[in-house]
Amino acid sequence: MIFVIGSNTTEQHPLIGTRILKAVSRGARLIVADNRKIRLARVASLHLREKNGTDVALLNGMMNVIISEGLEDKEFIRTRTEHYEELRKTVEQYKPDVAAQITGLQAGEIIEAARMFARGEKAMVIYCMGITQHTHGVDNVKSCANLAMLTGNVGRPGTGVNPLRGQNNVQGACDVGALPNVFTGYQRVTDADRRAEFEKAWGAKNLPGNVGLTVTTAINAALAGDLKALFVMGENPMMSDPDQKHVKDALSKLDFLVVQDIFPTQTSELADVVLPGACYAEKDGTFTSTERRVQRVRKAVEPPGQSKPDWEILCEIARRAGYDGMRYDSPSDIMDEIARVTPIYGGVSYDRIDQVGLQWPCPKPDHPGTPVLHVGRFTREPGLFSPAEYKAPKELPDEEYPFLLSTGRCYFHFHTGTMTRRSRILEREERFPYVEISVGDAKRLRLVDKQKVLVSTRRGEVQSLARISDVVKEGTLFMTFHFEEACANALTINELDPEAKIPEYKVCAANLRKA
Amino acid sequence: MKAVTLEELERFLESVSSEYDVRVPIMLHDGSRTLGRLGEGKLAIRGGKIPFKPTSVFFPQWETMLLVDEEGKIKAANRAGKPIFLLGMTAQDLDCLEFIDKFFSTSFRDDVYFSKRDGAAIVGISGKCGIDGGFMKIAGGKCDLELICEGEEFLVVPYSTKGKELEERIRCAEQDASIDLLKKESDALPDADQDILEKASEMIRSERVPDEFWRDIAARCIVCGSCNFVCPTCTCFEVYDRNRNGLIERQRMWDSCQFDGFMREASGHNPMGTEMSRTRRRIHHKLVADRIRWGHMTCFRCGRCDDVCPTGIGMLAVCKEIVARYG
């Protein structure tokens, strides 16, 4: 039993998508919860097209059915979890007809999904940005976890809550502390003992114990004048952050902007200094995949011109800034240091990942790695049920902006198109910015396919080509943020999840008219 | 008949490397096999067909066809160098090579292809060196020289004048090996896959496979293009120009009929505008359209598309499903 929610898996994680397709061919049941008729929905046993941003209501509704029909895993709840009573009370209010009203689904669909999931001998939840990119993204994730714990689907192969990471090495970047609140391996900077250990390891004094800014709050701080300098590596916030005008105003206000990337971007145009980095084929190192597997990447060709691998650039800057502690002969040396200071990477070394990578936690050189998390025990045992109430997205359609605009990626381009729009055949496949609109809406507005249209929100307006299809439901539009000539993020809203600070890319109010 | 050990073969390959650009199956760092130059990795003749299509030596993924300088003068891309010596073609690969030789020389001669193909020496591999020692069909021709594994040693069977010259240069201890038993074993190999392809081809031709079937298959396709990129008889490419500081390079790159842009017209209209029609085309072209054009199917059952397809809808898998559902 596979429950995919908020993930266009075959297009955005094709290798994982193919495993789902194969599992379905072998008889696995598949539920897809996605407002869009994504590719994977074609082979699903059940496709739930809930209104964008109503996932908490859907998940609570499913849990309501599971509990009222006695399908929950009582043994698991008793032995492995706490706060069940709080969960029960919260989801009690989400009877199928209540959840149906919020989500726009039929009560019967919610009941069927609940039974199908709970009756699966092994059931897994797979989620991606459709769950996280909301002002209630954390609530969405908690609700997915609640569903898995309620049915005892944790800690066994074929079960679990499986977040698919949005980029090839975002897992690795987080693992080594590219976050505002932790050192490597999620060791908190607010913990004085941890700080003392890192001060010792790095020969440094007074490491700051305050939590820094996230990507999105840093942009806000720049606009407020509280942030003076920004060093951007391998990101293109001018295209990828919400509300492009806001981002441009913020970046323009900085005293100093450094951009390190492999190609010029809209962000590097605003930079005071551009540092050319080496691409994946020009450097040695590791990427950590979405299944926590630390894998080698190997240099095939020399970096062109003055470009250098990222680690060399960073070490060089540290030296020139007066810190002498970052001296490494090779990326393998750096991994040895990571292993020394990071318990979950403690047993990882280049020797061990020469052919096949290792999945963390891998604390010791003789530890085989951990393919399945939470076997017999949670990191926090017992597992805590964290019930969440449904909260509406920040900006919903109204008279002035009657459409709900959702954004994401397409199959042939990656992110802001920095790489894929330079690739001949990929660019040929998707040449022009487009906006998906339903057949019914197109008919009402007298649009024809590929007609030029203007899409506007309270943030801005872009010109795009109408793509009329049954992929989106009536009242909904979908755009991608790959195209600088009509960037979806000129339209999106800079409203953040209060905890994770992730923006609500998936919902804002928009209008559409002929160009 | 001569029979060589691997050591004797390696010595022979080194001896021809002064006049040939020698390409052989080698072992990669992760234990997989590919075609490489002599010395780029450990020689890895055993293990069946090379996963990557060996015809890519003559029709690579990407190549420069011609150059236009600042004055507008056209010159051919520099293709000087030694002729290619290609070792590692299976009997099926040789059928594929024979077909693309015909394809690239019919109507007009593709001089970019033949600049590499002309003068090349082709060495086939067969016998007891398949996966886990499995028996690979003996080609019995279509190459200059065939190496037929009888266990430890490889029988050396020349077919062309060039093959005979090469055979004479091979130094080995065994001079009186016999091919008879191996031939019998090869002749006795079943060819059930061929029967399935023939049946599926006939059923598609007689319109017994409905659109619904192709929609089902398309729903399981992720449009990665791998089936085309590993197919030794897929010859489609995209042409484009690249300007490098005033010097224009006209290049070509493999294309995939599974992509929307493959047949999309400049207007945006696409005669193959649905995944269903493109999926049907992939199979129909090799089993039916080519049969009408060339008199035979152009799938020679090398099995690479079935090996790489991440969702299990390679040529043989699809044909099996056609026969099972509509046969």
PDB file of N, CA, C and O in Angstrom, chain B residues 244-289:
ATOM      1  N   ARG B 244      31.017  28.973 -31.200  1.00  0.00           N
ATOM      2  CA  ARG B 244      32.101  29.103 -30.214  1.00  0.00           C
ATOM      3  C   ARG B 244      33.061  30.186 -30.701  1.00  0.00           C
ATOM      4  O   ARG B 244      33.918  29.912 -31.537  1.00  0.00           O
ATOM      5  N   ASN B 245      32.889  31.377 -30.180  1.00  0.00           N
ATOM      6  CA  ASN B 245      33.739  32.512 -30.541  1.00  0.00           C
ATOM      7  C   ASN B 245      33.873  32.687 -32.050  1.00  0.00           C
ATOM      8  O   ASN B 245      34.965  32.824 -32.576  1.00  0.00           O
ATOM      9  N   GLY B 246      32.758  32.660 -32.740  1.00  0.00           N
ATOM     10  CA  GLY B 246      32.776  32.910 -34.184  1.00  0.00           C
ATOM     11  C   GLY B 246      32.898  31.653 -35.020  1.00  0.00           C
ATOM     12  O   GLY B 246      32.583  31.659 -36.202  1.00  0.00           O
ATOM     13  N   LEU B 247      33.362  30.588 -34.436  1.00  0.00           N
ATOM     14  CA  LEU B 247      33.463  29.317 -35.161  1.00  0.00           C
ATOM     15  C   LEU B 247      32.171  28.532 -34.908  1.00  0.00           C
ATOM     16  O   LEU B 247      31.843  28.233 -33.774  1.00  0.00           O
ATOM     17  N   ILE B 248      31.440  28.272 -36.004  1.00  0.00           N
ATOM     18  CA  ILE B 248      30.167  27.555 -35.847  1.00  0.00           C
ATOM     19  C   ILE B 248      30.426  26.059 -35.933  1.00  0.00           C
ATOM     20  O   ILE B 248      31.073  25.586 -36.865  1.00  0.00           O
ATOM     21  N   GLU B 249      29.940  25.344 -34.952  1.00  0.00           N
ATOM     22  CA  GLU B 249      30.029  23.880 -34.997  1.00  0.00           C
ATOM     23  C   GLU B 249      28.631  23.337 -35.246  1.00  0.00           C
ATOM     24  O   GLU B 249      27.710  23.624 -34.488  1.00  0.00           O
ATOM     25  N   ARG B 250      28.480  22.579 -36.304  1.00  0.00           N
ATOM     26  CA  ARG B 250      27.200  21.889 -36.512  1.00  0.00           C
ATOM     27  C   ARG B 250      27.329  20.506 -35.866  1.00  0.00           C
ATOM     28  O   ARG B 250      28.217  19.736 -36.221  1.00  0.00           O
ATOM     29  N   GLN B 251      26.421  20.253 -34.944  1.00  0.00           N
ATOM     30  CA  GLN B 251      26.546  19.020 -34.175  1.00  0.00           C
ATOM     31  C   GLN B 251      25.292  18.184 -34.294  1.00  0.00           C
ATOM     32  O   GLN B 251      24.232  18.690 -34.661  1.00  0.00           O
ATOM     33  N   ARG B 252      25.421  16.920 -33.977  1.00  0.00           N
ATOM     34  CA  ARG B 252      24.226  16.099 -33.873  1.00  0.00           C
ATOM     35  C   ARG B 252      24.262  15.306 -32.569  1.00  0.00           C
ATOM     36  O   ARG B 252      25.337  14.997 -32.051  1.00  0.00           O
ATOM     37  N   MET B 253      23.080  15.042 -32.067  1.00  0.00           N
ATOM     38  CA  MET B 253      22.959  14.356 -30.785  1.00  0.00           C
ATOM     39  C   MET B 253      21.799  13.378 -30.883  1.00  0.00           C
ATOM     40  O   MET B 253      20.795  13.669 -31.537  1.00  0.00           O
ATOM     41  N   TRP B 254      21.934  12.220 -30.246  1.00  0.00           N
ATOM     42  CA  TRP B 254      20.845  11.243 -30.262  1.00  0.00           C
ATOM     43  C   TRP B 254      19.541  11.909 -29.825  1.00  0.00           C
ATOM     44  O   TRP B 254      19.519  12.722 -28.920  1.00  0.00           O
ATOM     45  N   ASP B 255      18.469  11.487 -30.442  1.00  0.00           N
ATOM     46  CA  ASP B 255      17.156  11.986 -30.058  1.00  0.00           C
ATOM     47  C   ASP B 255      16.280  10.784 -29.714  1.00  0.00           C
ATOM     48  O   ASP B 255      16.649   9.644 -29.987  1.00  0.00           O
ATOM     49  N   SER B 256      15.135  11.055 -29.137  1.00  0.00           N
ATOM     50  CA  SER B 256      14.236   9.971 -28.754  1.00  0.00           C
ATOM     51  C   SER B 256      12.837  10.247 -29.287  1.00  0.00           C
ATOM     52  O   SER B 256      12.291  11.330 -29.074  1.00  0.00           O
ATOM     53  N   CYS B 257      12.265   9.239 -29.959  1.00  0.00           N
ATOM     54  CA  CYS B 257      10.911   9.382 -30.498  1.00  0.00           C
ATOM     55  C   CYS B 257       9.874   9.401 -29.370  1.00  0.00           C
ATOM     56  O   CYS B 257       8.690   9.581 -29.623  1.00  0.00           O
ATOM     57  N   GLN B 258      10.331   9.206 -28.137  1.00  0.00           N
ATOM     58  CA  GLN B 258       9.400   9.251 -27.011  1.00  0.00           C
ATOM     59  C   GLN B 258       9.197  10.674 -26.496  1.00  0.00           C
ATOM     60  O   GLN B 258       8.376  10.917 -25.612  1.00  0.00           O
ATOM     61  N   PHE B 259       9.966  11.623 -27.048  1.00  0.00           N
ATOM     62  CA  PHE B 259       9.842  13.018 -26.607  1.00  0.00           C
ATOM     63  C   PHE B 259       8.824  13.759 -27.474  1.00  0.00           C
ATOM     64  O   PHE B 259       8.741  13.530 -28.684  1.00  0.00           O
ATOM     65  N   ASP B 260       8.147  14.697 -26.856  1.00  0.00           N
ATOM     66  CA  ASP B 260       7.140  15.495 -27.554  1.00  0.00           C
ATOM     67  C   ASP B 260       7.784  16.311 -28.678  1.00  0.00           C
ATOM     68  O   ASP B 260       7.233  16.446 -29.764  1.00  0.00           O
ATOM     69  N   GLY B 261       8.977  16.857 -28.410  1.00  0.00           N
ATOM     70  CA  GLY B 261       9.617  17.732 -29.391  1.00  0.00           C
ATOM     71  C   GLY B 261      10.165  17.010 -30.603  1.00  0.00           C
ATOM     72  O   GLY B 261      10.537  17.627 -31.595  1.00  0.00           O
ATOM     73  N   PHE B 262      10.214  15.695 -30.557  1.00  0.00           N
ATOM     74  CA  PHE B 262      10.815  14.898 -31.619  1.00  0.00           C
ATOM     75  C   PHE B 262      10.133  15.139 -32.964  1.00  0.00           C
ATOM     76  O   PHE B 262      10.781  15.256 -33.992  1.00  0.00           O
ATOM     77  N   MET B 263       8.803  15.210 -32.950  1.00  0.00           N
ATOM     78  CA  MET B 263       8.078  15.419 -34.208  1.00  0.00           C
ATOM     79  C   MET B 263       7.268  16.701 -34.226  1.00  0.00           C
ATOM     80  O   MET B 263       6.525  16.955 -35.157  1.00  0.00           O
ATOM     81  N   ARG B 264       7.429  17.510 -33.180  1.00  0.00           N
ATOM     82  CA  ARG B 264       6.645  18.737 -33.113  1.00  0.00           C
ATOM     83  C   ARG B 264       7.063  19.670 -34.249  1.00  0.00           C
ATOM     84  O   ARG B 264       8.245  19.841 -34.520  1.00  0.00           O
ATOM     85  N   GLU B 265       6.064  20.250 -34.925  1.00  0.00           N
ATOM     86  CA  GLU B 265       6.358  21.153 -36.037  1.00  0.00           C
ATOM     87  C   GLU B 265       6.593  22.556 -35.507  1.00  0.00           C
ATOM     88  O   GLU B 265       6.265  22.857 -34.357  1.00  0.00           O
ATOM     89  N   ALA B 266       7.154  23.400 -36.376  1.00  0.00           N
ATOM     90  CA  ALA B 266       7.475  24.766 -35.946  1.00  0.00           C
ATOM     91  C   ALA B 266       6.231  25.504 -35.458  1.00  0.00           C
ATOM     92  O   ALA B 266       6.302  26.358 -34.585  1.00  0.00           O
ATOM     93  N   SER B 267       5.082  25.158 -36.001  1.00  0.00           N
ATOM     94  CA  SER B 267       3.836  25.816 -35.596  1.00  0.00           C
ATOM     95  C   SER B 267       3.424  25.439 -34.184  1.00  0.00           C
ATOM     96  O   SER B 267       2.598  26.091 -33.576  1.00  0.00           O
ATOM     97  N   GLY B 268       4.007  24.367 -33.681  1.00  0.00           N
ATOM     98  CA  GLY B 268       3.589  23.856 -32.381  1.00  0.00           C
ATOM     99  C   GLY B 268       2.720  22.620 -32.529  1.00  0.00           C
ATOM    100  O   GLY B 268       2.535  21.860 -31.590  1.00  0.00           O
ATOM    101  N   HIS B 269       2.187  22.408 -33.739  1.00  0.00           N
ATOM    102  CA  HIS B 269       1.367  21.209 -33.968  1.00  0.00           C
ATOM    103  C   HIS B 269       2.259  19.968 -33.928  1.00  0.00           C
ATOM    104  O   HIS B 269       3.397  19.999 -34.376  1.00  0.00           O
ATOM    105  N   ASN B 270       1.719  18.902 -33.382  1.00  0.00           N
ATOM    106  CA  ASN B 270       2.509  17.680 -33.297  1.00  0.00           C
ATOM    107  C   ASN B 270       1.710  16.481 -33.798  1.00  0.00           C
ATOM    108  O   ASN B 270       0.744  16.072 -33.159  1.00  0.00           O
ATOM    109  N   PRO B 271       2.123  15.912 -34.954  1.00  0.00           N
ATOM    110  CA  PRO B 271       1.404  14.742 -35.461  1.00  0.00           C
ATOM    111  C   PRO B 271       1.540  13.529 -34.542  1.00  0.00           C
ATOM    112  O   PRO B 271       0.753  12.586 -34.652  1.00  0.00           O
ATOM    113  N   MET B 272       2.540  13.534 -33.675  1.00  0.00           N
ATOM    114  CA  MET B 272       2.686  12.474 -32.672  1.00  0.00           C
ATOM    115  C   MET B 272       2.529  13.129 -31.297  1.00  0.00           C
ATOM    116  O   MET B 272       3.425  13.077 -30.466  1.00  0.00           O
ATOM    117  N   GLY B 273       1.388  13.767 -31.120  1.00  0.00           N
ATOM    118  CA  GLY B 273       1.226  14.655 -29.969  1.00  0.00           C
ATOM    119  C   GLY B 273       0.801  14.011 -28.669  1.00  0.00           C
ATOM    120  O   GLY B 273       0.668  14.682 -27.660  1.00  0.00           O
ATOM    121  N   THR B 274       0.565  12.704 -28.682  1.00  0.00           N
ATOM    122  CA  THR B 274       0.173  12.068 -27.422  1.00  0.00           C
ATOM    123  C   THR B 274       1.176  10.985 -27.053  1.00  0.00           C
ATOM    124  O   THR B 274       1.817  10.399 -27.924  1.00  0.00           O
ATOM    125  N   GLU B 275       1.287  10.740 -25.755  1.00  0.00           N
ATOM    126  CA  GLU B 275       2.215   9.689 -25.301  1.00  0.00           C
ATOM    127  C   GLU B 275       1.773   8.333 -25.839  1.00  0.00           C
ATOM    128  O   GLU B 275       2.599   7.473 -26.133  1.00  0.00           O
ATOM    129  N   MET B 276       0.466   8.163 -25.978  1.00  0.00           N
ATOM    130  CA  MET B 276      -0.051   6.909 -26.512  1.00  0.00           C
ATOM    131  C   MET B 276       0.477   6.684 -27.928  1.00  0.00           C
ATOM    132  O   MET B 276       1.002   5.613 -28.244  1.00  0.00           O
ATOM    133  N   SER B 277       0.399   7.709 -28.759  1.00  0.00           N
ATOM    134  CA  SER B 277       0.849   7.532 -30.146  1.00  0.00           C
ATOM    135  C   SER B 277       2.363   7.344 -30.217  1.00  0.00           C
ATOM    136  O   SER B 277       2.866   6.582 -31.045  1.00  0.00           O
ATOM    137  N   ARG B 278       3.083   8.003 -29.323  1.00  0.00           N
ATOM    138  CA  ARG B 278       4.547   7.846 -29.349  1.00  0.00           C
ATOM    139  C   ARG B 278       4.957   6.459 -28.850  1.00  0.00           C
ATOM    140  O   ARG B 278       5.904   5.857 -29.355  1.00  0.00           O
ATOM    141  N   THR B 279       4.249   5.963 -27.864  1.00  0.00           N
ATOM    142  CA  THR B 279       4.553   4.625 -27.352  1.00  0.00           C
ATOM    143  C   THR B 279       4.287   3.577 -28.439  1.00  0.00           C
ATOM    144  O   THR B 279       5.080   2.664 -28.665  1.00  0.00           O
ATOM    145  N   ARG B 280       3.164   3.749 -29.126  1.00  0.00           N
ATOM    146  CA  ARG B 280       2.827   2.827 -30.200  1.00  0.00           C
ATOM    147  C   ARG B 280       3.890   2.895 -31.290  1.00  0.00           C
ATOM    148  O   ARG B 280       4.345   1.881 -31.812  1.00  0.00           O
ATOM    149  N   ARG B 281       4.314   4.102 -31.594  1.00  0.00           N
ATOM    150  CA  ARG B 281       5.286   4.288 -32.659  1.00  0.00           C
ATOM    151  C   ARG B 281       6.591   3.536 -32.368  1.00  0.00           C
ATOM    152  O   ARG B 281       7.192   2.925 -33.255  1.00  0.00           O
ATOM    153  N   ARG B 282       7.037   3.599 -31.107  1.00  0.00           N
ATOM    154  CA  ARG B 282       8.313   2.961 -30.732  1.00  0.00           C
ATOM    155  C   ARG B 282       8.317   1.488 -31.145  1.00  0.00           C
ATOM    156  O   ARG B 282       9.300   0.975 -31.669  1.00  0.00           O
ATOM    157  N   ILE B 283       7.212   0.813 -30.896  1.00  0.00           N
ATOM    158  CA  ILE B 283       7.132  -0.614 -31.199  1.00  0.00           C
ATOM    159  C   ILE B 283       6.785  -0.828 -32.677  1.00  0.00           C
ATOM    160  O   ILE B 283       7.403  -1.639 -33.375  1.00  0.00           O
ATOM    161  N   HIS B 284       5.802  -0.067 -33.138  1.00  0.00           N
ATOM    162  CA  HIS B 284       5.307  -0.211 -34.507  1.00  0.00           C
ATOM    163  C   HIS B 284       6.427   0.000 -35.524  1.00  0.00           C
ATOM    164  O   HIS B 284       6.544  -0.724 -36.518  1.00  0.00           O
ATOM    165  N   HIS B 285       7.265   1.002 -35.266  1.00  0.00           N
ATOM    166  CA  HIS B 285       8.316   1.337 -36.226  1.00  0.00           C
ATOM    167  C   HIS B 285       9.237   0.141 -36.487  1.00  0.00           C
ATOM    168  O   HIS B 285       9.510  -0.227 -37.620  1.00  0.00           O
ATOM    169  N   LYS B 286       9.684  -0.478 -35.401  1.00  0.00           N
ATOM    170  CA  LYS B 286      10.666  -1.556 -35.558  1.00  0.00           C
ATOM    171  C   LYS B 286      10.028  -2.857 -36.054  1.00  0.00           C
ATOM    172  O   LYS B 286      10.676  -3.638 -36.748  1.00  0.00           O
ATOM    173  N   LEU B 287       8.784  -3.082 -35.647  1.00  0.00           N
ATOM    174  CA  LEU B 287       8.172  -4.375 -35.980  1.00  0.00           C
ATOM    175  C   LEU B 287       7.342  -4.353 -37.256  1.00  0.00           C
ATOM    176  O   LEU B 287       7.142  -5.391 -37.889  1.00  0.00           O
ATOM    177  N   VAL B 288       6.824  -3.168 -37.609  1.00  0.00           N
ATOM    178  CA  VAL B 288       5.922  -3.121 -38.764  1.00  0.00           C
ATOM    179  C   VAL B 288       6.437  -2.178 -39.860  1.00  0.00           C
ATOM    180  O   VAL B 288       6.667  -2.601 -40.995  1.00  0.00           O
ATOM    181  N   ALA B 289       6.649  -0.909 -39.515  1.00  0.00           N
ATOM    182  CA  ALA B 289       7.037   0.070 -40.540  1.00  0.00           C
ATOM    183  C   ALA B 289       8.357  -0.329 -41.211  1.00  0.00           C
ATOM    184  O   ALA B 289       8.478  -0.298 -42.440  1.00  0.00           O
TER     185      ALA B 289
END
